[in-house]
Tab-separated table of C-alpha atoms in Angstrom:
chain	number	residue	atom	x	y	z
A	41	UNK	CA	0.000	0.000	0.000
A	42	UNK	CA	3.079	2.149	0.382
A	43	UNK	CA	4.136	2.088	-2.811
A	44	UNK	CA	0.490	2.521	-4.094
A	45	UNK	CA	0.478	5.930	-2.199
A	46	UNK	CA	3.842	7.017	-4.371
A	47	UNK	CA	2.458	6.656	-7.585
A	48	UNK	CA	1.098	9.793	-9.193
A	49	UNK	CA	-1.922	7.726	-11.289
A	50	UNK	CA	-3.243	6.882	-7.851
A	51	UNK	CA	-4.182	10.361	-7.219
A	52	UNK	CA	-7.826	12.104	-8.840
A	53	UNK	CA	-6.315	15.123	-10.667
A	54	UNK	CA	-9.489	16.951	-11.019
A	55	UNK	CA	-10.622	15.858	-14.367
A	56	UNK	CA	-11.521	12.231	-13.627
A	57	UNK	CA	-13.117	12.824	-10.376
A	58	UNK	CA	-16.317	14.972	-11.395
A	59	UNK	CA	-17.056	12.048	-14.325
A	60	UNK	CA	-20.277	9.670	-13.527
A	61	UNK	CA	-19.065	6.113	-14.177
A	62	UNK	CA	-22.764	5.223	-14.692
A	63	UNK	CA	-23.849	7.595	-17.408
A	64	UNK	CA	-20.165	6.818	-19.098
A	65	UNK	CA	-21.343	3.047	-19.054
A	66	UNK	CA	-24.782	3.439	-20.518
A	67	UNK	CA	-23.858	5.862	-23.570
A	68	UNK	CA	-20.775	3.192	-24.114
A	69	UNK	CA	-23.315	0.166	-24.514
A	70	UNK	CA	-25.711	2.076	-26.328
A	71	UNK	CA	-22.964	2.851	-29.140
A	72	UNK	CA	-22.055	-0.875	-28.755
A	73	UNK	CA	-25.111	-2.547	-29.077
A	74	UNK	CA	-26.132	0.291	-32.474
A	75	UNK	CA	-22.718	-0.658	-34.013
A	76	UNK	CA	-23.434	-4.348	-33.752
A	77	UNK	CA	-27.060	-3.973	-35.417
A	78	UNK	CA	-25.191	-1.783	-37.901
A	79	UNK	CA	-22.873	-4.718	-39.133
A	80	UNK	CA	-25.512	-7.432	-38.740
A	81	UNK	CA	-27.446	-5.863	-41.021
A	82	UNK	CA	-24.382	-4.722	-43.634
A	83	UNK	CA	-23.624	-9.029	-43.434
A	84	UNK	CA	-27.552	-10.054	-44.039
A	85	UNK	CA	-27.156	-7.764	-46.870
A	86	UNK	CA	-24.252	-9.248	-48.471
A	87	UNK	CA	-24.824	-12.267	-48.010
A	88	UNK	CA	-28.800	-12.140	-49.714
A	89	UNK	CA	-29.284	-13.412	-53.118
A	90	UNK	CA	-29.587	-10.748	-55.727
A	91	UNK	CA	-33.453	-10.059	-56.084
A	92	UNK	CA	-32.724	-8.980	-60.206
A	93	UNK	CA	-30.708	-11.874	-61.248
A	94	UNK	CA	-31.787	-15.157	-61.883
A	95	UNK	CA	-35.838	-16.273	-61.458
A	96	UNK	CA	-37.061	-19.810	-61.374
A	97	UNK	CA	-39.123	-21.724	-63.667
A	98	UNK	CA	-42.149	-23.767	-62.820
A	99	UNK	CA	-39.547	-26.620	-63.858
A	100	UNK	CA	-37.649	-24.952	-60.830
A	101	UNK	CA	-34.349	-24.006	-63.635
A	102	UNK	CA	-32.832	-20.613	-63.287
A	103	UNK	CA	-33.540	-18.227	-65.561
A	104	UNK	CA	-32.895	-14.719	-66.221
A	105	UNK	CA	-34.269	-11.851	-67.199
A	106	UNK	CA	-34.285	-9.427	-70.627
A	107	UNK	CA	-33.112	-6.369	-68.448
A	108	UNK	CA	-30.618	-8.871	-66.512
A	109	UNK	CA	-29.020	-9.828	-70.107
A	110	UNK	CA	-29.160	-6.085	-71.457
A	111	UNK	CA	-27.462	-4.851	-68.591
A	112	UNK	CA	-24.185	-7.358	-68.754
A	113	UNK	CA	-23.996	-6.743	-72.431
A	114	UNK	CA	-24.069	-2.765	-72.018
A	115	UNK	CA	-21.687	-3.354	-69.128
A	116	UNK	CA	-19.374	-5.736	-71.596
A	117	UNK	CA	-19.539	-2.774	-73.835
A	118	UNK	CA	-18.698	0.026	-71.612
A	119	UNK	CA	-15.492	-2.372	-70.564
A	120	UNK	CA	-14.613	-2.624	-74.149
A	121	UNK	CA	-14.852	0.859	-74.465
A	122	UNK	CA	-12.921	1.897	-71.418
A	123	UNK	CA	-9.996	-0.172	-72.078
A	124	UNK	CA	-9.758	0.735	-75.342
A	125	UNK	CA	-9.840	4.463	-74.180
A	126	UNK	CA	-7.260	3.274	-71.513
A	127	UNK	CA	-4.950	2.323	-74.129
A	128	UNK	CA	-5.434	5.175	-76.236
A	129	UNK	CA	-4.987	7.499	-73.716
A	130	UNK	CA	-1.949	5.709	-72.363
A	131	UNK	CA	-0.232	5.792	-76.067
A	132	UNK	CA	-0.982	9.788	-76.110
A	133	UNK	CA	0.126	10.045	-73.006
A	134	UNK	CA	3.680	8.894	-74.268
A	135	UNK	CA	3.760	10.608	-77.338
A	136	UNK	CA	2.700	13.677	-75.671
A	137	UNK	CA	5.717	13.044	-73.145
A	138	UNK	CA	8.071	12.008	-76.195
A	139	UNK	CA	7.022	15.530	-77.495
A	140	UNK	CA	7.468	17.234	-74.266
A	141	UNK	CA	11.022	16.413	-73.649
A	142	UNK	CA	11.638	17.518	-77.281
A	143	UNK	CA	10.375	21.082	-76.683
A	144	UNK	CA	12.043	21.362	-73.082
A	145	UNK	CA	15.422	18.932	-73.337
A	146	UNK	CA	16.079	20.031	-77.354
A	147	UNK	CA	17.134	23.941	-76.941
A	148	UNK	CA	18.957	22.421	-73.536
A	149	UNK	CA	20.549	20.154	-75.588
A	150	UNK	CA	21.909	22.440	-77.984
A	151	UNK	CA	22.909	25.018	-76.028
A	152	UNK	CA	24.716	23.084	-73.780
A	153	UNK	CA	26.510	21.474	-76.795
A	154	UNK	CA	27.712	24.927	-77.972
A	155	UNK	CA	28.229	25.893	-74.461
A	156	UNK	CA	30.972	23.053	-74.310
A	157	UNK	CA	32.182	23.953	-77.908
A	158	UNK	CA	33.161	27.380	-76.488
A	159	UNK	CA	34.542	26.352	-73.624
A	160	UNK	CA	36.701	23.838	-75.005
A	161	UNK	CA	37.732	26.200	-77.933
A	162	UNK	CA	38.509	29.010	-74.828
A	163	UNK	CA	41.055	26.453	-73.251
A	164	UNK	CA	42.557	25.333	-75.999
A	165	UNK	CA	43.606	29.361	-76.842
A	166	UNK	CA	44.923	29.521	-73.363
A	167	UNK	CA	47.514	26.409	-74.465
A	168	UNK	CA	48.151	28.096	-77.644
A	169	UNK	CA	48.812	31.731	-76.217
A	170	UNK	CA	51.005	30.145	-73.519
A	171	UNK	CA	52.973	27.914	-75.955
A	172	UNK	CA	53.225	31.554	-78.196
A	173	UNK	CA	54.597	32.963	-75.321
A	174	UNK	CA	57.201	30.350	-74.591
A	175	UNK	CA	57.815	30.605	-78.688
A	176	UNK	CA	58.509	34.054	-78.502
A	177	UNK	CA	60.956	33.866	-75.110
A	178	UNK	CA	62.879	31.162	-76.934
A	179	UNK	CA	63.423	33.452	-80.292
A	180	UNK	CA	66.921	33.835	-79.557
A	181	UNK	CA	66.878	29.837	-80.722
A	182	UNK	CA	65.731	30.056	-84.019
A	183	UNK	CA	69.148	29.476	-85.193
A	184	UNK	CA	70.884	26.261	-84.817
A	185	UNK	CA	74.215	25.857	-83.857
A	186	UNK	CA	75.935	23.825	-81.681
A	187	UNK	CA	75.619	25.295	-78.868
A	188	UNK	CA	71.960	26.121	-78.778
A	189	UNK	CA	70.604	22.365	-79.953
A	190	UNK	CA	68.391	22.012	-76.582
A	191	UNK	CA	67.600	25.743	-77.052
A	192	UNK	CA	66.786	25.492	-80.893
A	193	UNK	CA	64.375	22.382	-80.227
A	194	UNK	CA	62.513	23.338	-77.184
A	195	UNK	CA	61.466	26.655	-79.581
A	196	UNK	CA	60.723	24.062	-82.075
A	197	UNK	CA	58.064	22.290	-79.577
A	198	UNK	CA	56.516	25.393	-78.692
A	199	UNK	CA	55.738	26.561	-81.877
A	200	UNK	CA	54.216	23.357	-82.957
A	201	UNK	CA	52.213	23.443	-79.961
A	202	UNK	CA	51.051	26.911	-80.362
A	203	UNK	CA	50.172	26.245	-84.271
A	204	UNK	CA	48.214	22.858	-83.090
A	205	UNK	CA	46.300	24.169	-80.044
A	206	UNK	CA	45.515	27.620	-82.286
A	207	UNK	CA	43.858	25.061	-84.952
A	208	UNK	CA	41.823	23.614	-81.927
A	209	UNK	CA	40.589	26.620	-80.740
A	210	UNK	CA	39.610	27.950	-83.841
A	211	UNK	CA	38.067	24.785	-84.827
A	212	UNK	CA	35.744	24.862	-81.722
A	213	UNK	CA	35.052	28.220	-82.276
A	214	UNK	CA	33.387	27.524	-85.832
A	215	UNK	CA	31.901	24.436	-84.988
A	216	UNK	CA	30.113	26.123	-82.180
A	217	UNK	CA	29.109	28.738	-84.362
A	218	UNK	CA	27.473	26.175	-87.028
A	219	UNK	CA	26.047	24.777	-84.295
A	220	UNK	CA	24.749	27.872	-83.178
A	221	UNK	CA	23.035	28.847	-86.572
A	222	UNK	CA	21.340	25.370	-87.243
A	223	UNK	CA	17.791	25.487	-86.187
C-alpha cells in the first residue's frame, strides 16, 4: 500500500473525479449494441441473393431476365470501351511526353553542346597563347648551332604546340558557331 500511495496515477487530478461512471457506461453500450445492429445488417445484406438476377421456372431451372441480359452486355460494352480508351490514352500520353522532352530537353541540348564547344575552344587558346609565349621567349633559338641544340628544339616544340592548339581553338570556335546557326 506504500508504494500505491507514491504513484502519481493513484491520485484524482481533477478531471476524472467529477465524471459519472454510470452515465459513461450506458452511452458506451448504447454505441455498442447500435454498431453491432449496424454490421448485422451490412452481413444479411451481403450475403442475400440478388433479387434482379436469376428467377425460377415452374420446372424450378434458373432463368434470367431481358433487363438482366441487357445490362451485362451494355456493361461488356462500356469495358470494351474503357480499355480501349485506356490504351489510347496511355499511347498519347507517351507521345505527348516524347514531345514534351523535345520542346524542353532540345534547346537544352543544344545550347549546352555549344556551351561546351566554347569552352573547349577558350582552353585550348589559353595552351596556344602560352605555348606563343614560350615561342617568342625562346626566339633567340631560331638558329641552330651547336651550342643552342636544346635551345633550338625546345622553340621548335613550342611553336608546334602553339600552331596545333591555335587550330583547336579555332576549330571549336566555328563548330560552335554552325552549331549555333542550325535550327
Amino acid at each position: 500500500m506504500v508504494a500505491a500511495a507514491g504513484f502519481r496515477g493513484c491520485r484524482g487530478n481533477g478531471y476524472t473525479l467529477g465524471m459519472d461512471s454510470v452515465r459513461f457506461g450506458r452511452a458506451l453500450g448504447f454505441g455498442a449494441r447500435a454498431a453491432a445492429k449496424t454490421l448485422v445488417t451490412a452481413v444479411d445484406a451481403a450475403t442475400a441473393p440478388n433479387p434482379s438476377g436469376a428467377r425460377k421456372t415452374a420446372d424450378g431451372r434458373a432463368t434470367t431476365s431481358v433487363a438482366a441480359e441487357s445490362t451485362a452486355a451494355r456493361m461488356g460494352q462500356k469495358a470494351a470501351q474503357t480499355t480501349q480508351q485506356v490504351v489510347l490514352t496511355g499511347q498519347g500520353l507517351k507521345r505527348g511526353g516524347k514531345r514534351f522532352g523535345e520542346a524542353v530537353w532540345g534547346p537544352f541540348v543544344k545550347l549546352s553542346g555549344q556551351l561546351w564547344l566554347e569552352l573547349t575552344g577558350v582552353f585550348f587558346g589559353i595552351f596556344a597563347v602560352s605555348a606563343a609565349s614560350s615561342a617568342w621567349k625562346m626566339r633567340g633559338g631560331l638558329h641552330e648551332t651547336a651550342g643552342n641544340h636544346e635551345a633550338h628544339m625546345h622553340l621548335l616544340l613550342a611553336v608546334a604546340m602553339s600552331v596545333v592548339f591555335g587550330y583547336f581553338c579555332v576549330s571549336s570556335f566555328v563548330k560552335a558557331n554552325r552549331r549555333g546557326k542550325r535550327s
